[in-house]
């Protein structure tokens, strides 16, 4: 399947585990239901596997998991950053 706007492969419908933070914020904007489904699945996996996440974040040279729940929380606190960071 091709992405409707760019022609890129789109077989995960925007909820790709290989996508970065910007793509996931974009998905939250355009398809909150898909984001919520991925968030719920990630939380289910976290309850079984521990501190794991689809996304990672690096601060001061230290990499750590960034759960979708936390990404959504940050986006809700700063919605203007979400709009600026979405792909054009």
mmCIF file of C-alpha atoms in Angstrom:
data_model
loop_
_atom_site.group_PDB
_atom_site.id
_atom_site.type_symbol
_atom_site.label_atom_id
_atom_site.label_comp_id
_atom_site.label_asym_id
_atom_site.label_seq_id
_atom_site.Cartn_x
_atom_site.Cartn_y
_atom_site.Cartn_z
ATOM 1 C CA UNK A 1 0.000 0.000 0.000
ATOM 2 C CA UNK A 2 1.193 3.527 -0.707
ATOM 3 C CA UNK A 3 0.875 6.578 1.560
ATOM 4 C CA UNK A 4 -2.003 8.660 0.156
ATOM 5 C CA UNK A 5 0.024 11.905 0.172
ATOM 6 C CA UNK A 6 3.615 10.943 -0.494
ATOM 7 C CA UNK A 7 3.588 7.637 -2.329
ATOM 8 C CA UNK A 8 5.828 6.064 0.325
ATOM 9 C CA UNK A 9 5.069 2.614 1.661
ATOM 10 C CA UNK A 10 2.296 2.811 4.211
ATOM 11 C CA UNK A 11 1.479 -0.773 5.246
ATOM 12 C CA UNK A 12 1.338 0.155 8.941
ATOM 13 C CA UNK A 13 -1.183 2.988 8.364
ATOM 14 C CA UNK A 14 1.014 5.507 10.153
ATOM 15 C CA UNK A 15 1.553 3.454 13.311
ATOM 16 C CA UNK A 16 4.955 2.055 12.431
ATOM 17 C CA UNK A 17 7.181 0.784 15.231
ATOM 18 C CA UNK A 18 10.140 2.113 13.240
ATOM 19 C CA UNK A 19 8.719 5.661 13.056
ATOM 20 C CA UNK A 20 10.182 8.481 15.092
ATOM 21 C CA UNK A 21 8.644 10.911 17.545
ATOM 22 C CA UNK A 22 7.558 13.364 14.832
ATOM 23 C CA UNK A 23 5.624 10.683 12.932
ATOM 24 C CA UNK A 24 3.921 9.505 16.126
ATOM 25 C CA UNK A 25 2.933 13.103 17.023
ATOM 26 C CA UNK A 26 1.573 13.475 13.496
ATOM 27 C CA UNK A 27 -0.432 10.260 13.911
ATOM 28 C CA UNK A 28 -1.833 11.617 17.176
ATOM 29 C CA UNK A 29 -3.058 14.670 15.235
ATOM 30 C CA UNK A 30 -4.531 12.918 12.205
ATOM 31 C CA UNK A 31 -5.651 9.552 13.617
ATOM 32 C CA UNK A 32 -5.987 9.681 17.407
ATOM 33 C CA UNK A 33 -7.848 6.360 17.364
ATOM 34 C CA UNK A 34 -4.873 4.578 15.770
ATOM 35 C CA UNK A 35 -2.500 6.284 18.198
ATOM 36 C CA UNK A 36 -4.698 5.198 21.135
ATOM 37 C CA UNK A 37 -4.758 1.592 19.901
ATOM 38 C CA UNK A 38 -0.953 1.529 19.616
ATOM 39 C CA UNK A 39 -0.640 3.189 23.026
ATOM 40 C CA UNK A 40 -2.900 0.558 24.607
ATOM 41 C CA UNK A 41 -0.937 -2.274 22.996
ATOM 42 C CA UNK A 42 2.343 -0.759 24.133
ATOM 43 C CA UNK A 43 1.010 -0.464 27.708
ATOM 44 C CA UNK A 44 -0.074 -4.104 27.597
ATOM 45 C CA UNK A 45 3.439 -5.098 26.517
ATOM 46 C CA UNK A 46 5.010 -2.882 29.182
ATOM 47 C CA UNK A 47 2.984 -4.639 31.860
ATOM 48 C CA UNK A 48 4.494 -7.931 30.704
ATOM 49 C CA UNK A 49 7.995 -6.945 29.568
ATOM 50 C CA UNK A 50 8.828 -4.043 31.865
ATOM 51 C CA UNK A 51 10.318 -0.685 30.897
ATOM 52 C CA UNK A 52 10.218 -0.995 27.099
ATOM 53 C CA UNK A 53 8.714 1.359 24.507
ATOM 54 C CA UNK A 54 8.392 1.848 20.775
ATOM 55 C CA UNK A 55 10.204 5.192 21.012
ATOM 56 C CA UNK A 56 13.466 6.170 22.665
ATOM 57 C CA UNK A 57 14.691 9.501 23.897
ATOM 58 C CA UNK A 58 18.251 10.636 24.459
ATOM 59 C CA UNK A 59 19.152 13.234 27.086
ATOM 60 C CA UNK A 60 22.695 14.067 28.129
ATOM 61 C CA UNK A 61 23.928 11.093 26.136
ATOM 62 C CA UNK A 62 21.656 8.637 27.956
ATOM 63 C CA UNK A 63 19.034 6.753 25.944
ATOM 64 C CA UNK A 64 15.838 5.597 27.613
ATOM 65 C CA UNK A 65 12.379 4.346 26.577
ATOM 66 C CA UNK A 66 9.781 7.002 25.724
ATOM 67 C CA UNK A 67 6.316 5.424 26.031
ATOM 68 C CA UNK A 68 3.553 6.634 23.717
ATOM 69 C CA UNK A 69 1.595 7.573 26.855
ATOM 70 C CA UNK A 70 4.346 10.066 27.751
ATOM 71 C CA UNK A 71 4.547 11.410 24.200
ATOM 72 C CA UNK A 72 0.773 12.041 24.262
ATOM 73 C CA UNK A 73 1.015 13.716 27.692
ATOM 74 C CA UNK A 74 3.730 16.059 26.435
ATOM 75 C CA UNK A 75 1.740 16.851 23.303
ATOM 76 C CA UNK A 76 -1.319 17.713 25.389
ATOM 77 C CA UNK A 77 0.790 20.066 27.533
ATOM 78 C CA UNK A 78 2.283 21.844 24.505
ATOM 79 C CA UNK A 79 -0.101 21.549 21.538
ATOM 80 C CA UNK A 80 1.699 24.315 19.599
ATOM 81 C CA UNK A 81 4.845 22.167 19.505
ATOM 82 C CA UNK A 82 2.800 19.331 17.986
ATOM 83 C CA UNK A 83 1.621 21.533 15.128
ATOM 84 C CA UNK A 84 5.132 22.817 14.409
ATOM 85 C CA UNK A 85 6.666 19.335 14.469
ATOM 86 C CA UNK A 86 4.221 17.580 12.158
ATOM 87 C CA UNK A 87 5.452 16.675 8.671
ATOM 88 C CA UNK A 88 4.410 18.997 5.890
#
